Amino acid sequence: MNKLSWFNVTSLTFGFAFLYMPMVILIIYSFNASKLVTVWAGFSTKWYGSLFENEAFLDAAWVTIKVAVMSSSLATILGTMAAYVLVRGGRFMGRTLFSGMIYAPLVMPEVITGLSLLLLFIGIGLDRGVLTIVLAHTTFAMCYVSVVVSSRLVSFDRSLEEAALDLGCSNFEAFRLVTLPIIAPAVISGWLLAFTLSLDDLVIASFTAGPSATTLPIKIFSAVRLGVSPEINALSTIMIAIVTVGVISASLVSKRNSLRQQKDEQAAARAT
Amino acid sequence: MNQAVFTPWDDPSAKPLIRFKGVTKRFGEFVAIDNLTLDIYEREFFALLGPSGCGKTTMMRMLAGFETATEGSIELSGQDIGPVPPNKRAVNMMFQSYALFPHLTVYDNIAFGLRRGTMPREQIDARVSEMLKLTRLEKFARRKPHQISGGQRQRVALARSLAKAPKLLLLDEPLGALDAKLRQATQFELMDIQEKTGTTFVIVTHDQEEAMTVASRVAVMDEGRVMQVATPERIYEAPNSVYVADFIGDVNILKGTATANGTGSYAVTWDEGQRPVTAISDTVFSEGQACFLAIRPEKIAINAERPTDADNAIQGKILDIAYLGNLSTYHVALPGGQVIKAQAANTRRVSRRSFTWEDTVWISWTATAGVLLDQ
Amino acid sequence: MQRFALIFVPYLWLLALFLVPFLIVFKISLSDVALAIPPYTPTLKDGVGPFIAALDFENFAFLTSDDLYWKAYLSSLRIALFSTLMTLMVGYPIAYGMARAPEEWRPTLMMLVILPFWTSFLIRVYAWMGILSQEGFLNQFLLWSGLISEPLTILNTTTAVYIGIVYTYVPFMILPIYAALERLDGSLIEAAEDLGCSRLKAFWLVTVPLSKNGIIAGSFLVFIPALGEFVIPSLLGGSGTLMIGKVLWEEFFNNRDWPVASAVAVILLLILIVPIILFQRNQQRQAEAEG
């Protein structure tokens, strides 16, 4: 089964072309000198230049990053706690409600989440701004973090924690010295996921952002509603480039680590 | 060995290190440990032996502090350790999975427990070096657990749990993950380390050979109860019940009724058409009491002619021969349909072997060869 | 004490920022619109008795009387259903090809499927605007190749919405199906062929049933978010494309009718409960089967 049939080659080729063509076209047009999308007027990087002069975009980008860093960090702490409670908490009052509240935001339409949070903030008289977006993003991102972390915790050998207790650790020390370092990769990917979700989010941010704080997706959305814009093409290209570099280097690092681990294990097995 | 024979359990003045007093442990409806009373002495190598689910692991986890007794108390050096959490007990455990911390080196794994206290650095260093030397791991101190072999990991786990010099070391199936050959070598290593450190070891195992090899005393367990506690020799030669006799090694059981025919000697009627067999027993049986005669296959001789001097001899037909190399086990069918296993050493080459299938043979044993049991 | 704090903090957070907001939505859906701040009545300032007395199902009655709403619900359901089927048809061959690819390629292919996940959803939808517009890339290409003589109108139609949904959600379909297919033992197909099946028949009788769980999981993962989708219909769809997420948004931001928007949200949630429960059950069964 190691040779690909023509059918598989075709479906993979068309499939990945479908997945990547739109982005490739977008990237190409971001270097178009003409303002019109229809005409190719030669290679130019002027849209990148004008993007970096656009104060409104830069401000929005800054707000977005601030919100993403704060909300993803908070979400990682809360989500890891929630995962620990779900996997190790045992029985407690309202456990079903708790796990329901963890899973529900994952399938909840964003318009409903956004609407409900906005009504809450208005109800308690909280002014909409960076704080409200952070609260909103933390709430739904912590659920994603807790799913990622709890799937790691489920496969975690419990006797490692018991061994730490047996060797004199308190519960908290056992978590800090043994559990946390081992589940760290899951916690980090949870943080990255929360960070990206926050960077991407348009709908919830639109509901919870006030006039004082506009995020990049809100800015992009209002710009592209009117049609294609070369500046947005340039901005998209930058964002795609960052993500691509990030994902590829992360997968290279993890591949190298797993290769090294494999080699070590083989060497160890031979040494016996 | 020129030291005095080590038998503190026979000395009424000896103080046990561990004392289980009427301990019961329930998980919901399930009774894991049923009113158990047991003493374990200092410097002992004590084995808890039984099939899975017999409660041996629960007992060990109660000693480590991961489970609390539902009823009764557990004492360590005369003190009730019930309320003491695992991290405050002078008891360490070697886990079945070894539970080595994958993110720490061999050195850091061994030093882990020492660093929880206030021990100065140099002392920790010295202690870890001592442990590395004891377990012959000096060369691997800087490696991570996944960079060493299974046998080395087992030794790291042992060194780590011994580093704090616990009063009691618990070993949960310590050799279960090793292959058969390595396991044998490691058994002797464990005994050696136990002797050198003088630590009390309690080992949980389902492997009877392992328990017999390493332990000073063995507790055979079944369904939350201890069936018998004795030295390996006594467990094998003088089991107190059919369960223990059957659990350890191979055994023939003849079910019958006892009739005294001398002081400490009984005639056991076990089959209508056969003559009763004679057995010597310390246990007193009343007239016609139901009994079981347990005889190990290697204590039954097999001959072509009826031996003249045997206390008991029965004629039968060879049903099956299991050739094991150094010895052969013969399955002999008796006229009543019972099958008796007899073992003989193969001192001659196969071609000159005396018996084959369907041969009519005499099996025989002495009056002291079997153990007469009442349950 | 430690355990209590550990449970208490995330619990309280979710209660305050997930459950309570939700109850507020429900409450407002029973209120009346008013020219005030906040723009609805009653509020708790009116006292508890009159507050409860003033709640009614008027907004829900309004939703049934105005055909815009139930048409929007139906159209959302239809679009979500058909786009799920289309995503399955696009995603299955890709997942199948990945699972049959040489083992050393698979991590790379996997990464290529996951990469769009990390890329902004908004940007991926936006990319299609440039392709599908009147003078966009697709029309230029088709005109140049001579397949058409007049540019097609695709952007701002329901077709564009379908394309957008399939494109953005296809990774959700590929991953569970790939996971199911990758576990599938190749010798099962060989056994089926050995027992007299043709290639195609072996696919139908062995491969498809064994990837059933992946297909179900993938379908729910596409259907559920597609139903409440807002970005795709508002960027790619036209005035004729009715989707409930967009209606809710407009009701809230343009008409400022919060009670009706809340009622729309409550009904959308009621519609979603069935597929969500079915999805959870499927996941649970699968987890149990894998034990």
Short mmCIF file of N, CA and C in Angstrom, two decimals, chain B residues 6-113:
data_model
loop_
_atom_site.label_atom_id
_atom_site.label_comp_id
_atom_site.label_asym_id
_atom_site.label_seq_id
_atom_site.Cartn_x
_atom_site.Cartn_y
_atom_site.Cartn_z
N PHE B 6 17.61 -15.98 60.89
CA PHE B 6 16.76 -14.80 61.03
C PHE B 6 15.29 -15.22 61.10
N THR B 7 14.74 -15.33 62.33
CA THR B 7 13.34 -15.72 62.46
C THR B 7 12.64 -14.91 63.55
N PRO B 8 12.54 -13.60 63.40
CA PRO B 8 11.92 -12.78 64.46
C PRO B 8 10.46 -13.16 64.70
N TRP B 9 9.79 -13.73 63.67
CA TRP B 9 8.37 -14.05 63.83
C TRP B 9 8.13 -15.18 64.84
N ASP B 10 9.23 -15.95 65.12
CA ASP B 10 9.09 -17.01 66.11
C ASP B 10 9.43 -16.52 67.51
N ASP B 11 9.91 -15.28 67.60
CA ASP B 11 10.36 -14.74 68.88
C ASP B 11 9.24 -13.88 69.46
N PRO B 12 8.58 -14.34 70.54
CA PRO B 12 7.43 -13.61 71.07
C PRO B 12 7.79 -12.23 71.60
N SER B 13 9.07 -11.98 71.93
CA SER B 13 9.43 -10.67 72.48
C SER B 13 9.77 -9.66 71.38
N ALA B 14 9.91 -10.13 70.12
CA ALA B 14 10.27 -9.21 69.04
C ALA B 14 9.11 -8.26 68.74
N LYS B 15 9.47 -6.96 68.50
CA LYS B 15 8.43 -5.96 68.20
C LYS B 15 8.31 -5.85 66.68
N PRO B 16 7.12 -5.98 66.15
CA PRO B 16 6.98 -5.86 64.69
C PRO B 16 7.17 -4.41 64.24
N LEU B 17 7.66 -4.24 62.99
CA LEU B 17 7.80 -2.90 62.43
C LEU B 17 6.42 -2.42 61.98
N ILE B 18 5.71 -3.33 61.35
CA ILE B 18 4.37 -2.98 60.86
C ILE B 18 3.36 -3.92 61.49
N ARG B 19 2.25 -3.36 61.87
CA ARG B 19 1.21 -4.19 62.47
C ARG B 19 -0.12 -3.78 61.86
N PHE B 20 -0.74 -4.71 61.12
CA PHE B 20 -2.11 -4.51 60.65
C PHE B 20 -3.02 -5.06 61.73
N LYS B 21 -3.93 -4.22 62.24
CA LYS B 21 -4.82 -4.67 63.31
C LYS B 21 -6.25 -4.62 62.82
N GLY B 22 -6.80 -5.77 62.48
CA GLY B 22 -8.20 -5.86 62.06
C GLY B 22 -8.55 -4.88 60.95
N VAL B 23 -7.69 -4.81 59.93
CA VAL B 23 -7.89 -3.80 58.88
C VAL B 23 -8.89 -4.29 57.84
N THR B 24 -9.88 -3.45 57.57
CA THR B 24 -10.84 -3.72 56.50
C THR B 24 -10.84 -2.52 55.57
N LYS B 25 -10.87 -2.78 54.26
CA LYS B 25 -10.95 -1.68 53.30
C LYS B 25 -12.07 -1.99 52.32
N ARG B 26 -13.02 -1.08 52.25
CA ARG B 26 -14.12 -1.25 51.29
C ARG B 26 -14.06 -0.14 50.25
N PHE B 27 -14.34 -0.51 49.00
CA PHE B 27 -14.57 0.49 47.95
C PHE B 27 -16.04 0.35 47.59
N GLY B 28 -16.87 1.20 48.14
CA GLY B 28 -18.31 1.05 47.92
C GLY B 28 -18.76 -0.27 48.53
N GLU B 29 -19.33 -1.12 47.69
CA GLU B 29 -19.81 -2.41 48.16
C GLU B 29 -18.67 -3.43 48.24
N PHE B 30 -17.65 -3.19 47.42
CA PHE B 30 -16.58 -4.18 47.26
C PHE B 30 -15.63 -4.19 48.46
N VAL B 31 -15.40 -5.39 48.99
CA VAL B 31 -14.49 -5.51 50.13
C VAL B 31 -13.12 -5.91 49.59
N ALA B 32 -12.16 -4.98 49.63
CA ALA B 32 -10.84 -5.26 49.08
C ALA B 32 -9.98 -5.98 50.11
N ILE B 33 -10.09 -5.56 51.38
CA ILE B 33 -9.34 -6.19 52.47
C ILE B 33 -10.35 -6.52 53.56
N ASP B 34 -10.31 -7.77 54.03
CA ASP B 34 -11.35 -8.26 54.94
C ASP B 34 -10.73 -8.58 56.29
N ASN B 35 -10.89 -7.69 57.26
CA ASN B 35 -10.49 -7.90 58.64
C ASN B 35 -9.12 -8.57 58.76
N LEU B 36 -8.10 -7.86 58.32
CA LEU B 36 -6.78 -8.46 58.18
C LEU B 36 -5.88 -8.09 59.36
N THR B 37 -5.22 -9.09 59.91
CA THR B 37 -4.28 -8.86 60.99
C THR B 37 -2.96 -9.51 60.60
N LEU B 38 -1.88 -8.74 60.68
CA LEU B 38 -0.61 -9.24 60.16
C LEU B 38 0.54 -8.43 60.75
N ASP B 39 1.64 -9.11 61.10
CA ASP B 39 2.83 -8.42 61.59
C ASP B 39 3.97 -8.61 60.61
N ILE B 40 4.72 -7.54 60.37
CA ILE B 40 5.92 -7.64 59.53
C ILE B 40 7.07 -7.07 60.35
N TYR B 41 8.20 -7.79 60.38
CA TYR B 41 9.30 -7.41 61.27
C TYR B 41 10.39 -6.66 60.53
N GLU B 42 11.22 -5.97 61.30
CA GLU B 42 12.32 -5.22 60.74
C GLU B 42 13.28 -6.14 59.99
N ARG B 43 13.84 -5.64 58.92
CA ARG B 43 14.81 -6.34 58.07
C ARG B 43 14.21 -7.51 57.30
N GLU B 44 12.90 -7.65 57.36
CA GLU B 44 12.28 -8.74 56.63
C GLU B 44 12.22 -8.41 55.14
N PHE B 45 12.17 -9.45 54.32
CA PHE B 45 11.82 -9.31 52.91
C PHE B 45 10.51 -10.04 52.77
N PHE B 46 9.43 -9.28 52.84
CA PHE B 46 8.11 -9.86 52.98
C PHE B 46 7.38 -9.80 51.65
N ALA B 47 6.81 -10.93 51.21
CA ALA B 47 6.13 -10.96 49.92
C ALA B 47 4.63 -11.12 50.10
N LEU B 48 3.87 -10.28 49.38
CA LEU B 48 2.41 -10.45 49.32
C LEU B 48 2.13 -11.10 47.98
N LEU B 49 1.61 -12.33 48.04
CA LEU B 49 1.45 -13.12 46.82
C LEU B 49 -0.02 -13.44 46.63
N GLY B 50 -0.50 -13.30 45.42
CA GLY B 50 -1.89 -13.64 45.17
C GLY B 50 -2.28 -13.27 43.76
N PRO B 51 -3.42 -13.78 43.31
CA PRO B 51 -3.89 -13.44 41.96
C PRO B 51 -4.33 -11.98 41.93
N SER B 52 -4.53 -11.42 40.73
CA SER B 52 -4.92 -10.02 40.66
C SER B 52 -6.31 -9.86 41.26
N GLY B 53 -6.47 -8.76 42.01
CA GLY B 53 -7.74 -8.51 42.67
C GLY B 53 -7.85 -9.15 44.04
N CYS B 54 -6.74 -9.69 44.57
CA CYS B 54 -6.83 -10.34 45.88
C CYS B 54 -6.63 -9.34 47.01
N GLY B 55 -6.28 -8.10 46.68
CA GLY B 55 -6.15 -7.08 47.71
C GLY B 55 -4.71 -6.75 48.05
N LYS B 56 -3.74 -7.40 47.40
CA LYS B 56 -2.35 -7.17 47.78
C LYS B 56 -1.90 -5.74 47.46
N THR B 57 -2.35 -5.22 46.30
CA THR B 57 -1.97 -3.85 45.94
C THR B 57 -2.63 -2.84 46.88
N THR B 58 -3.87 -3.13 47.27
CA THR B 58 -4.56 -2.23 48.21
C THR B 58 -3.80 -2.16 49.53
N MET B 59 -3.31 -3.31 50.00
CA MET B 59 -2.54 -3.33 51.25
C MET B 59 -1.31 -2.45 51.13
N MET B 60 -0.63 -2.58 49.98
CA MET B 60 0.57 -1.80 49.78
C MET B 60 0.25 -0.32 49.71
N ARG B 61 -0.83 0.03 49.02
CA ARG B 61 -1.20 1.45 48.91
C ARG B 61 -1.63 2.02 50.26
N MET B 62 -2.14 1.17 51.15
CA MET B 62 -2.48 1.65 52.49
C MET B 62 -1.19 1.93 53.27
N LEU B 63 -0.18 1.09 53.06
CA LEU B 63 1.10 1.32 53.74
C LEU B 63 1.74 2.62 53.23
N ALA B 64 1.59 2.88 51.92
CA ALA B 64 2.21 4.08 51.36
C ALA B 64 1.42 5.34 51.72
N GLY B 65 0.14 5.16 52.03
CA GLY B 65 -0.68 6.31 52.41
C GLY B 65 -1.60 6.79 51.32
N PHE B 66 -1.73 6.04 50.22
CA PHE B 66 -2.61 6.46 49.14
C PHE B 66 -4.04 6.00 49.37
N GLU B 67 -4.22 5.06 50.30
CA GLU B 67 -5.57 4.63 50.67
C GLU B 67 -5.63 4.64 52.19
N THR B 68 -6.82 4.88 52.74
CA THR B 68 -6.95 4.79 54.19
C THR B 68 -7.87 3.62 54.51
N ALA B 69 -7.58 2.96 55.65
CA ALA B 69 -8.36 1.80 56.05
C ALA B 69 -9.77 2.25 56.43
N THR B 70 -10.77 1.43 56.04
CA THR B 70 -12.14 1.74 56.44
C THR B 70 -12.33 1.43 57.92
N GLU B 71 -11.74 0.31 58.34
CA GLU B 71 -11.78 -0.08 59.75
C GLU B 71 -10.41 -0.58 60.16
N GLY B 72 -10.15 -0.58 61.48
CA GLY B 72 -8.89 -1.10 61.98
C GLY B 72 -7.78 -0.08 61.85
N SER B 73 -6.56 -0.48 62.25
CA SER B 73 -5.46 0.47 62.21
C SER B 73 -4.19 -0.20 61.71
N ILE B 74 -3.29 0.63 61.19
CA ILE B 74 -1.99 0.15 60.73
C ILE B 74 -0.94 0.89 61.55
N GLU B 75 -0.04 0.15 62.17
CA GLU B 75 1.00 0.79 62.97
C GLU B 75 2.35 0.59 62.34
N LEU B 76 3.17 1.66 62.39
CA LEU B 76 4.55 1.59 61.95
C LEU B 76 5.39 1.92 63.17
N SER B 77 6.25 1.01 63.60
CA SER B 77 7.03 1.15 64.83
C SER B 77 6.12 1.55 66.00
N GLY B 78 4.98 0.92 66.10
CA GLY B 78 4.10 1.15 67.24
C GLY B 78 3.22 2.39 67.13
N GLN B 79 3.36 3.17 66.02
CA GLN B 79 2.54 4.37 65.90
C GLN B 79 1.50 4.20 64.81
N ASP B 80 0.28 4.63 65.10
CA ASP B 80 -0.79 4.55 64.11
C ASP B 80 -0.47 5.54 62.98
N ILE B 81 -0.35 5.01 61.75
CA ILE B 81 0.02 5.90 60.65
C ILE B 81 -1.20 6.30 59.81
N GLY B 82 -2.39 5.91 60.27
CA GLY B 82 -3.62 6.25 59.53
C GLY B 82 -3.70 7.70 59.11
N PRO B 83 -3.53 8.65 60.05
CA PRO B 83 -3.70 10.06 59.67
C PRO B 83 -2.48 10.70 59.00
N VAL B 84 -1.38 9.96 58.85
CA VAL B 84 -0.17 10.56 58.28
C VAL B 84 -0.26 10.54 56.75
N PRO B 85 -0.15 11.71 56.08
CA PRO B 85 -0.22 11.72 54.62
C PRO B 85 1.03 11.07 54.00
N PRO B 86 0.94 10.64 52.73
CA PRO B 86 2.06 9.91 52.12
C PRO B 86 3.37 10.67 52.16
N ASN B 87 3.32 12.01 52.02
CA ASN B 87 4.57 12.76 51.95
C ASN B 87 5.23 12.95 53.31
N LYS B 88 4.57 12.47 54.39
CA LYS B 88 5.16 12.59 55.72
C LYS B 88 5.52 11.22 56.30
N ARG B 89 5.42 10.17 55.50
CA ARG B 89 5.69 8.83 56.02
C ARG B 89 7.12 8.41 55.70
N ALA B 90 7.74 7.71 56.64
CA ALA B 90 9.09 7.18 56.40
C ALA B 90 8.98 5.89 55.61
N VAL B 91 8.12 5.92 54.61
CA VAL B 91 7.86 4.75 53.79
C VAL B 91 8.03 5.20 52.35
N ASN B 92 8.75 4.46 51.54
CA ASN B 92 8.85 4.81 50.13
C ASN B 92 8.42 3.64 49.28
N MET B 93 8.07 3.99 48.06
CA MET B 93 7.47 2.98 47.21
C MET B 93 8.16 2.96 45.86
N MET B 94 8.32 1.74 45.35
CA MET B 94 8.82 1.59 43.99
C MET B 94 7.62 1.15 43.16
N PHE B 95 7.25 1.99 42.19
CA PHE B 95 6.01 1.76 41.47
C PHE B 95 6.18 0.71 40.37
N GLN B 96 5.05 0.07 40.07
CA GLN B 96 5.08 -0.96 39.04
C GLN B 96 5.53 -0.39 37.70
N SER B 97 5.05 0.83 37.38
CA SER B 97 5.45 1.46 36.11
C SER B 97 6.79 2.19 36.28
N TYR B 98 7.39 2.08 37.46
CA TYR B 98 8.61 2.79 37.90
C TYR B 98 8.32 4.25 38.19
N ALA B 99 7.38 4.87 37.43
CA ALA B 99 7.02 6.27 37.63
C ALA B 99 8.25 7.16 37.70
N LEU B 100 9.20 6.94 36.81
CA LEU B 100 10.37 7.83 36.75
C LEU B 100 9.94 9.14 36.11
N PHE B 101 10.41 10.26 36.64
CA PHE B 101 10.02 11.55 36.07
C PHE B 101 10.75 11.74 34.75
N PRO B 102 10.00 11.77 33.63
CA PRO B 102 10.65 11.74 32.32
C PRO B 102 11.44 13.01 32.01
N HIS B 103 11.13 14.11 32.72
CA HIS B 103 11.80 15.38 32.40
C HIS B 103 13.06 15.57 33.24
N LEU B 104 13.36 14.62 34.12
CA LEU B 104 14.54 14.76 34.97
C LEU B 104 15.56 13.68 34.64
N THR B 105 16.85 13.99 34.88
CA THR B 105 17.89 13.00 34.63
C THR B 105 17.84 11.93 35.72
N VAL B 106 18.60 10.87 35.49
CA VAL B 106 18.70 9.81 36.47
C VAL B 106 19.13 10.38 37.82
N TYR B 107 20.12 11.26 37.78
CA TYR B 107 20.63 11.88 39.00
C TYR B 107 19.52 12.66 39.71
N ASP B 108 18.81 13.49 38.94
CA ASP B 108 17.77 14.32 39.55
C ASP B 108 16.60 13.50 40.06
N ASN B 109 16.33 12.40 39.36
CA ASN B 109 15.29 11.50 39.85
C ASN B 109 15.65 10.97 41.23
N ILE B 110 16.90 10.52 41.38
CA ILE B 110 17.32 9.94 42.66
C ILE B 110 17.37 11.01 43.74
N ALA B 111 17.77 12.23 43.34
CA ALA B 111 17.90 13.31 44.33
C ALA B 111 16.56 13.93 44.68
N PHE B 112 15.52 13.61 43.91
CA PHE B 112 14.21 14.28 44.06
C PHE B 112 13.69 14.28 45.50
N GLY B 113 13.67 13.10 46.10
CA GLY B 113 13.13 12.99 47.45
C GLY B 113 14.02 13.69 48.48
#
